[in-house]
Tab-separated table of C-alpha atoms in Angstrom:
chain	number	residue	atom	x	y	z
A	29	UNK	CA	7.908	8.203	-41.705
A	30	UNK	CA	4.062	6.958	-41.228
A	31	UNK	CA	5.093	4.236	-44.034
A	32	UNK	CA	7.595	2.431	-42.031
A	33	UNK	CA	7.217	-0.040	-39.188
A	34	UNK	CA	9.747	-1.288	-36.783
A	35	UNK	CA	9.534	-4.698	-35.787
A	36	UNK	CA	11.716	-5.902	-32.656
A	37	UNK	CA	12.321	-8.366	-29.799
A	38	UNK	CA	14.314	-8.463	-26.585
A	39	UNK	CA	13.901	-5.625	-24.217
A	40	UNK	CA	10.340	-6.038	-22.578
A	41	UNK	CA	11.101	-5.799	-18.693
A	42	UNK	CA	7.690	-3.903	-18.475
A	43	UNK	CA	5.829	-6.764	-20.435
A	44	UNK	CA	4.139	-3.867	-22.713
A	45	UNK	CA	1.447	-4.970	-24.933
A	46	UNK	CA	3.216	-5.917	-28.328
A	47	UNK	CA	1.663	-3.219	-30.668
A	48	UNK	CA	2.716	0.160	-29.232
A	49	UNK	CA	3.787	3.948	-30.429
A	50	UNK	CA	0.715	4.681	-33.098
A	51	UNK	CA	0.527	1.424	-34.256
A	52	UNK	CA	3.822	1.349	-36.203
A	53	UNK	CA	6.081	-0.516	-33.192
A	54	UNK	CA	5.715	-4.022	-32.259
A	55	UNK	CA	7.483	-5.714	-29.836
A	56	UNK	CA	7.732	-9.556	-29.642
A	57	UNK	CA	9.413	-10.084	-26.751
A	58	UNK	CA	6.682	-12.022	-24.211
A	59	UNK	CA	9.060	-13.420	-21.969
A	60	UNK	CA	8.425	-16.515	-23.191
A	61	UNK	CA	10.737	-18.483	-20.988
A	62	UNK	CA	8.559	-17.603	-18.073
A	63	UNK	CA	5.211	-19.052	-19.741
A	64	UNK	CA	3.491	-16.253	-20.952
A	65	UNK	CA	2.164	-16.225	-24.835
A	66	UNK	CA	4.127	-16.509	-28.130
A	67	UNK	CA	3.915	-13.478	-29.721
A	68	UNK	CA	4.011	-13.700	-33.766
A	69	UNK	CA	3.066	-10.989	-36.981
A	70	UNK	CA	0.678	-11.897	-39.389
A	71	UNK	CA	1.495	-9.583	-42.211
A	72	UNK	CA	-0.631	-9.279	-45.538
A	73	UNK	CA	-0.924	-6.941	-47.785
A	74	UNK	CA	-4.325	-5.150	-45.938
A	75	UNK	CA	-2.830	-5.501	-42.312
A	76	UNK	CA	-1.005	-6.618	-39.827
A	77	UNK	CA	-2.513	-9.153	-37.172
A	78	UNK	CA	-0.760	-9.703	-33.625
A	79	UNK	CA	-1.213	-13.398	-32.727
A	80	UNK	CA	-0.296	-15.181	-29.496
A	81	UNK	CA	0.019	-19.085	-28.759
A	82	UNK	CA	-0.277	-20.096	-25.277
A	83	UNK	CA	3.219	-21.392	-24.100
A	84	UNK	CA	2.200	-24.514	-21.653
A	85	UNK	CA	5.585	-26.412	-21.635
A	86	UNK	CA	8.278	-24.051	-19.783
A	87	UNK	CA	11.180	-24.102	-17.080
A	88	UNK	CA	8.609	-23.177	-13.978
A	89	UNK	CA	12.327	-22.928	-12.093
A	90	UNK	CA	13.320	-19.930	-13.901
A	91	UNK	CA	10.678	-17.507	-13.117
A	92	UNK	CA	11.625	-13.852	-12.373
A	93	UNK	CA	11.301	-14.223	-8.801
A	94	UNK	CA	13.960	-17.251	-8.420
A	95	UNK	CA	16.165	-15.239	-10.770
A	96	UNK	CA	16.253	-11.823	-8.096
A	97	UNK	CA	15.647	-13.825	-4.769
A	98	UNK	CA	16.579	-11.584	-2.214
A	99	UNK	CA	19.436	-13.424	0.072
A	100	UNK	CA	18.276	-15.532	2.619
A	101	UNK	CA	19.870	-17.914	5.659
A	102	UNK	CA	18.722	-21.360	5.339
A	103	UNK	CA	20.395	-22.861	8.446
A	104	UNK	CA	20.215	-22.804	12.467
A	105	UNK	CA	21.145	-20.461	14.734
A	106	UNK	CA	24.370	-22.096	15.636
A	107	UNK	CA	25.383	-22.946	11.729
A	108	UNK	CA	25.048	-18.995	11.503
A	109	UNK	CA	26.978	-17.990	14.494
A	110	UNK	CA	29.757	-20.382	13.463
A	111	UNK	CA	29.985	-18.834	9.905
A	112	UNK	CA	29.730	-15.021	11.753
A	113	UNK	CA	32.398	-15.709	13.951
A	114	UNK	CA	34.348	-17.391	11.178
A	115	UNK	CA	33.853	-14.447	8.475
A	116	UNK	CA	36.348	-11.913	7.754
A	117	UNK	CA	33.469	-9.955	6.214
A	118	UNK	CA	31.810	-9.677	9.802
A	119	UNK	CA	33.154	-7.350	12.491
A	120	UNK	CA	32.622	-8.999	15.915
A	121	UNK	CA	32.303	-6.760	19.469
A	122	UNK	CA	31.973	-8.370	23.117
A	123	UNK	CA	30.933	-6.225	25.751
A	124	UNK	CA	31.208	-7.192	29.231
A	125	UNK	CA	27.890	-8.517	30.174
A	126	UNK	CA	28.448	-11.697	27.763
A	127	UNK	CA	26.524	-9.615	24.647
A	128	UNK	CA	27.979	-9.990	21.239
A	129	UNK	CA	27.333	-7.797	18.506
A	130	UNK	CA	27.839	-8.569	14.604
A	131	UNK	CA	27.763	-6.404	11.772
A	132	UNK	CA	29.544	-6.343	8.265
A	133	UNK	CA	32.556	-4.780	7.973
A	134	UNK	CA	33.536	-1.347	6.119
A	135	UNK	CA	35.551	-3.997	3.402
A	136	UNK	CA	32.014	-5.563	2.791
A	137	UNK	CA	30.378	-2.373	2.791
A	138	UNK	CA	32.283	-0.614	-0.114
A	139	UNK	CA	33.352	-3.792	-1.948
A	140	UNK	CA	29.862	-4.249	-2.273
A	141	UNK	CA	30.314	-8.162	-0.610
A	142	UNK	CA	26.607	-9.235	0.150
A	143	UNK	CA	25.280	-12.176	1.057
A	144	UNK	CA	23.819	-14.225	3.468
A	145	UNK	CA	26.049	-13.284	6.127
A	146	UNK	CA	26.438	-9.457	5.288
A	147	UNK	CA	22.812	-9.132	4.796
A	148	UNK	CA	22.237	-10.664	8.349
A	149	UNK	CA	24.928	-8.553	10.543
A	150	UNK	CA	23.471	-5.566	10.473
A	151	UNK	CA	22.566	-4.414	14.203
A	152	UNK	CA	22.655	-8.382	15.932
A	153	UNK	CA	23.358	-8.681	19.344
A	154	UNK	CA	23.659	-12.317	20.506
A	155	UNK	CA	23.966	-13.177	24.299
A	156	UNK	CA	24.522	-17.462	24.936
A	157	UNK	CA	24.140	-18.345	21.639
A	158	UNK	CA	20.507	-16.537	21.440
A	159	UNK	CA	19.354	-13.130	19.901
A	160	UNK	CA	18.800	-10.466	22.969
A	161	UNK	CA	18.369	-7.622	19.974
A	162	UNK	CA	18.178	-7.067	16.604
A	163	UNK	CA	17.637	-4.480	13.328
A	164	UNK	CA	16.476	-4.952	10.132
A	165	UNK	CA	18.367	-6.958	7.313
A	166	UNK	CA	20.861	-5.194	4.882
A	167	UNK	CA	18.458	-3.518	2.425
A	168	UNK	CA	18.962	-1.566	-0.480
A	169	UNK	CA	18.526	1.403	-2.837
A	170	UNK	CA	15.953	1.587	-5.871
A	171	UNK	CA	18.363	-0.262	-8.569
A	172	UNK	CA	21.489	-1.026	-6.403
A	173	UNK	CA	21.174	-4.331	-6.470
A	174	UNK	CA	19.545	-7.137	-9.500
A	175	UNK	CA	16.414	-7.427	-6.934
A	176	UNK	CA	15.884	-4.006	-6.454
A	177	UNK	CA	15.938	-2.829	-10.206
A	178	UNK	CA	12.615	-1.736	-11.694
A	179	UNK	CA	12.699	-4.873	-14.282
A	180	UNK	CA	12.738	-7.209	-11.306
A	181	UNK	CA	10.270	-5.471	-9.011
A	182	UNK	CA	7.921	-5.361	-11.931
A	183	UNK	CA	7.598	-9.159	-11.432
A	184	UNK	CA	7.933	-9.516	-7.714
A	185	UNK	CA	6.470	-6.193	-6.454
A	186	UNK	CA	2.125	-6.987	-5.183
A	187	UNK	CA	-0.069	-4.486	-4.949
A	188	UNK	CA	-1.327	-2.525	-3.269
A	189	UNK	CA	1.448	-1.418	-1.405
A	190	UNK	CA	2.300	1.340	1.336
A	191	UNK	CA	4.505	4.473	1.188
A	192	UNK	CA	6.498	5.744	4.734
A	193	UNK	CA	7.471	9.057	5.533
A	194	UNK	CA	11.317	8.466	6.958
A	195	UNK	CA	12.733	10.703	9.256
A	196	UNK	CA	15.841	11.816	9.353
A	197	UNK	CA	17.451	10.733	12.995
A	198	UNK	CA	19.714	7.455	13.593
A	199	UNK	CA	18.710	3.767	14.031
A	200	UNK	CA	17.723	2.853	17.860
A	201	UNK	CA	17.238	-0.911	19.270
A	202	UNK	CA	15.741	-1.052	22.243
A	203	UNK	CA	14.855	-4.836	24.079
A	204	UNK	CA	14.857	-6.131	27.052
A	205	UNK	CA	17.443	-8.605	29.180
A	206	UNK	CA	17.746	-9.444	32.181
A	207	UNK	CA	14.381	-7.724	33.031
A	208	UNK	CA	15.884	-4.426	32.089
A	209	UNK	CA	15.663	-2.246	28.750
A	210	UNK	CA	18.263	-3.139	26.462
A	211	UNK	CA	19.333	0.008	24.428
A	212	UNK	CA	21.063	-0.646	21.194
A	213	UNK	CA	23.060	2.072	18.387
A	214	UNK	CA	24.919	0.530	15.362
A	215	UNK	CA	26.322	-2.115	16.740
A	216	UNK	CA	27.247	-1.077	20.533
A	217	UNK	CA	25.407	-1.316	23.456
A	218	UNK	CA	27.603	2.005	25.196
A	219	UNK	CA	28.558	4.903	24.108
A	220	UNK	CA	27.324	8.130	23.495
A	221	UNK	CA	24.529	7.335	21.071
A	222	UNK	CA	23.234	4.769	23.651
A	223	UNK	CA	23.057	7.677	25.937
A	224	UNK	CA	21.031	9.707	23.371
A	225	UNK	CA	18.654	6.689	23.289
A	226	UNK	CA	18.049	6.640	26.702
A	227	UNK	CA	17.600	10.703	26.799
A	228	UNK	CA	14.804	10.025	24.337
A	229	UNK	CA	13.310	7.182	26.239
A	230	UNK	CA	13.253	9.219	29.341
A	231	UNK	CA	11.386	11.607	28.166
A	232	UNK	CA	8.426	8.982	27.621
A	233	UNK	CA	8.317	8.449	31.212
A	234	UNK	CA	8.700	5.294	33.890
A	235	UNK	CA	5.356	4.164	32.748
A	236	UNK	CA	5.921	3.712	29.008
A	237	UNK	CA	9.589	2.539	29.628
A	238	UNK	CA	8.302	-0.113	32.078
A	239	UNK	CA	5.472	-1.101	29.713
A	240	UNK	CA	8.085	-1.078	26.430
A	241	UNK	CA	10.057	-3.452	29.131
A	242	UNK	CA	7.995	-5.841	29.982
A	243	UNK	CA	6.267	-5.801	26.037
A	244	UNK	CA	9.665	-6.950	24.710
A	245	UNK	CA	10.387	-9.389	27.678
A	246	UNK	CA	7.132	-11.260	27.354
A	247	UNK	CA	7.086	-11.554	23.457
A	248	UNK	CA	11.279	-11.911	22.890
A	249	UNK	CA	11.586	-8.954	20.488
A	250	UNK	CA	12.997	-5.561	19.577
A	251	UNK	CA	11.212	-2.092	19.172
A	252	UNK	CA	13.362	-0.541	16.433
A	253	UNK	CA	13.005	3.459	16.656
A	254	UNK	CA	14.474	6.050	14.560
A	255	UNK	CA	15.899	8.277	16.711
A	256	UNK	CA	15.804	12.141	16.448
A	257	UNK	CA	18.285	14.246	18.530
A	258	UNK	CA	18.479	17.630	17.045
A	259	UNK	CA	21.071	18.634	19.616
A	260	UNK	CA	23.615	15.952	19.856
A	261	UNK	CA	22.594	14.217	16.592
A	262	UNK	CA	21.767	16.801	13.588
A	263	UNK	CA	20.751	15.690	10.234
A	264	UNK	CA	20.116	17.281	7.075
A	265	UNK	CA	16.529	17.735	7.799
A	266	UNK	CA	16.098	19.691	10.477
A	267	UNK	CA	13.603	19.356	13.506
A	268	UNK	CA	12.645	21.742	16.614
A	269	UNK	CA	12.043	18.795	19.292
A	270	UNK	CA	14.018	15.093	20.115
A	271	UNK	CA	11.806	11.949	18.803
A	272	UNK	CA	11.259	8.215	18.885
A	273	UNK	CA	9.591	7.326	15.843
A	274	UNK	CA	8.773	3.451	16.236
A	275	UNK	CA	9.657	2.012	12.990
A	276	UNK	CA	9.184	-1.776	13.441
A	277	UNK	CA	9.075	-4.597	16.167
A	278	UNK	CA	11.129	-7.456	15.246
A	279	UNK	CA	11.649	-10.948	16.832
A	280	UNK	CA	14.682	-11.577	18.246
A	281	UNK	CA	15.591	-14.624	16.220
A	282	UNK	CA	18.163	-15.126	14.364
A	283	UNK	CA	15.340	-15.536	10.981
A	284	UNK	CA	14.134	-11.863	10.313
A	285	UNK	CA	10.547	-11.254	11.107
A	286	UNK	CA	8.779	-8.047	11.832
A	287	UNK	CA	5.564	-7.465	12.902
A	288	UNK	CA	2.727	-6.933	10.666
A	289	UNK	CA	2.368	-2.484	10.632
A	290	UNK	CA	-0.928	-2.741	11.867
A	291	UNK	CA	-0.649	-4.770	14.765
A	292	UNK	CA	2.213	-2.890	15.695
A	293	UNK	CA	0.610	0.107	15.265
A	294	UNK	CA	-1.776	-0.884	17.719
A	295	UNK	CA	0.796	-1.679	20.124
A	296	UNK	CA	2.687	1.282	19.987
């Protein structure tokens, strides 16, 4: 009916203006709590006037961001080892060189148990109490998680941001120890999807190996490939040739940081 108005608040995640659908819908909801305008009606009998007060006095603590904070490890390198190796969440493998690898166990996986711990274990080989190689944090789905839903990333998403074609192969960690390429699947150092790593990096030559070598030697960090084996390894997308796709280089520390995409572009 073009004679009736609805008047509401509550449900702005999108912070849409407050007079919306042909005129007739108004939504007061400013998110006031977070220090953005008070949104009231003026209604007389001609019209109806949208007014908003400036909200200066607020909780500056409670801002979207602090709400959907991504998890995080505040302490050392040894206060995280001790809770890994303490954790019945984390699943714990030494090989025989001395190399240690961490990663969160299938109970943490499906009971959904993440945290700062969980979040970290994901592909983290530690040799003498330091980082020899290392993946990415746990990250997550479009709306799995209270940080990843599109209410929150409408407050903590900056633009302009990039889009990534991902292909479809299996994680690869390669490094460098002792002077020699460290290849790294999941969270093993053997096996056969080491082996398909090392097929792929073979095909790149002694000269790129060597230079991939003595890259990750001299700057203590991990070139993190997705690796495409249509052979051994076959995916739902399918491909005619064997790949390494360089996704990221990442420090091997036990705080995530990853290169900056153009820099590493470069390098690669």
């Amino acid at each position: 009916n073009e004679d009736e108005i609805l008047i509401h608040a509550h449900r702005n995640v999108f912070n849409v203006p407050a007079r919306q659908w042909n005129g007739r819908c108004y939504n007061l909801d400013s998110s006031i709590e977070y220090g953005n305008p008070l949104r009231i009606l003026k209604i007389t009998d001609k019209r109806i006037q949208v007014i908003e007060y400036e909200n200066p006095i607020y909780d500056t603590e409670l801002r979207p961001h602090r709400l959907h904070q991504d998890v995080v490890f505040k302490g050392t390198g040894n206060d995280l080892l001790d809770q890994l190796n303490s954790s019945n969440l984390i699943v714990k493998k030494l090989f025989k060189n001395g190399i240690i690898s961490y990663n969160f166990s299938h109970k943490a996986f499906y009971d959904r148990k993440w945290n700062e711990l969980t979040c970290t274990a994901r592909g983290l080989f530690v040799k003498d109490n330091n980082v020899v190689a290392r993946s990415y944090n746990k990250f997550f789905n479009w709306g799995e998680r209270e940080n990843t839903k599109s209410s929150a990333l409408h407050d903590t998403m900056k633009f302009p941001v990039k889009a990534f074609l991902k292909e479809n192969g299996f994680l690869a960690m390669v490094s460098s120890l002792d002077g020699k390429l460290l290849m790294c699947s999941k969270s093993s150092i053997e096996g056969e999807f080491v082996g398909y790593i090392k097929l792929a990096l073979d095909k790149l030559g002694e000269k790129k190996k060597e230079a991939i070598n003595q890259y990750c030697e001299k700057h203590n960090c991990t070139f993190v490939f997705e690796c495409v084996d249509h052979i051994h390894d076959p995916h739902i997308v399918e491909y005619a040739w064997d790949h390494l796709y360089l996704l990221d280089i990442i420090d091997n520390d036990f705080t995530f940081k990853m290169m900056p995409y153009d820099k590493m572009v470069k390098v690669a």
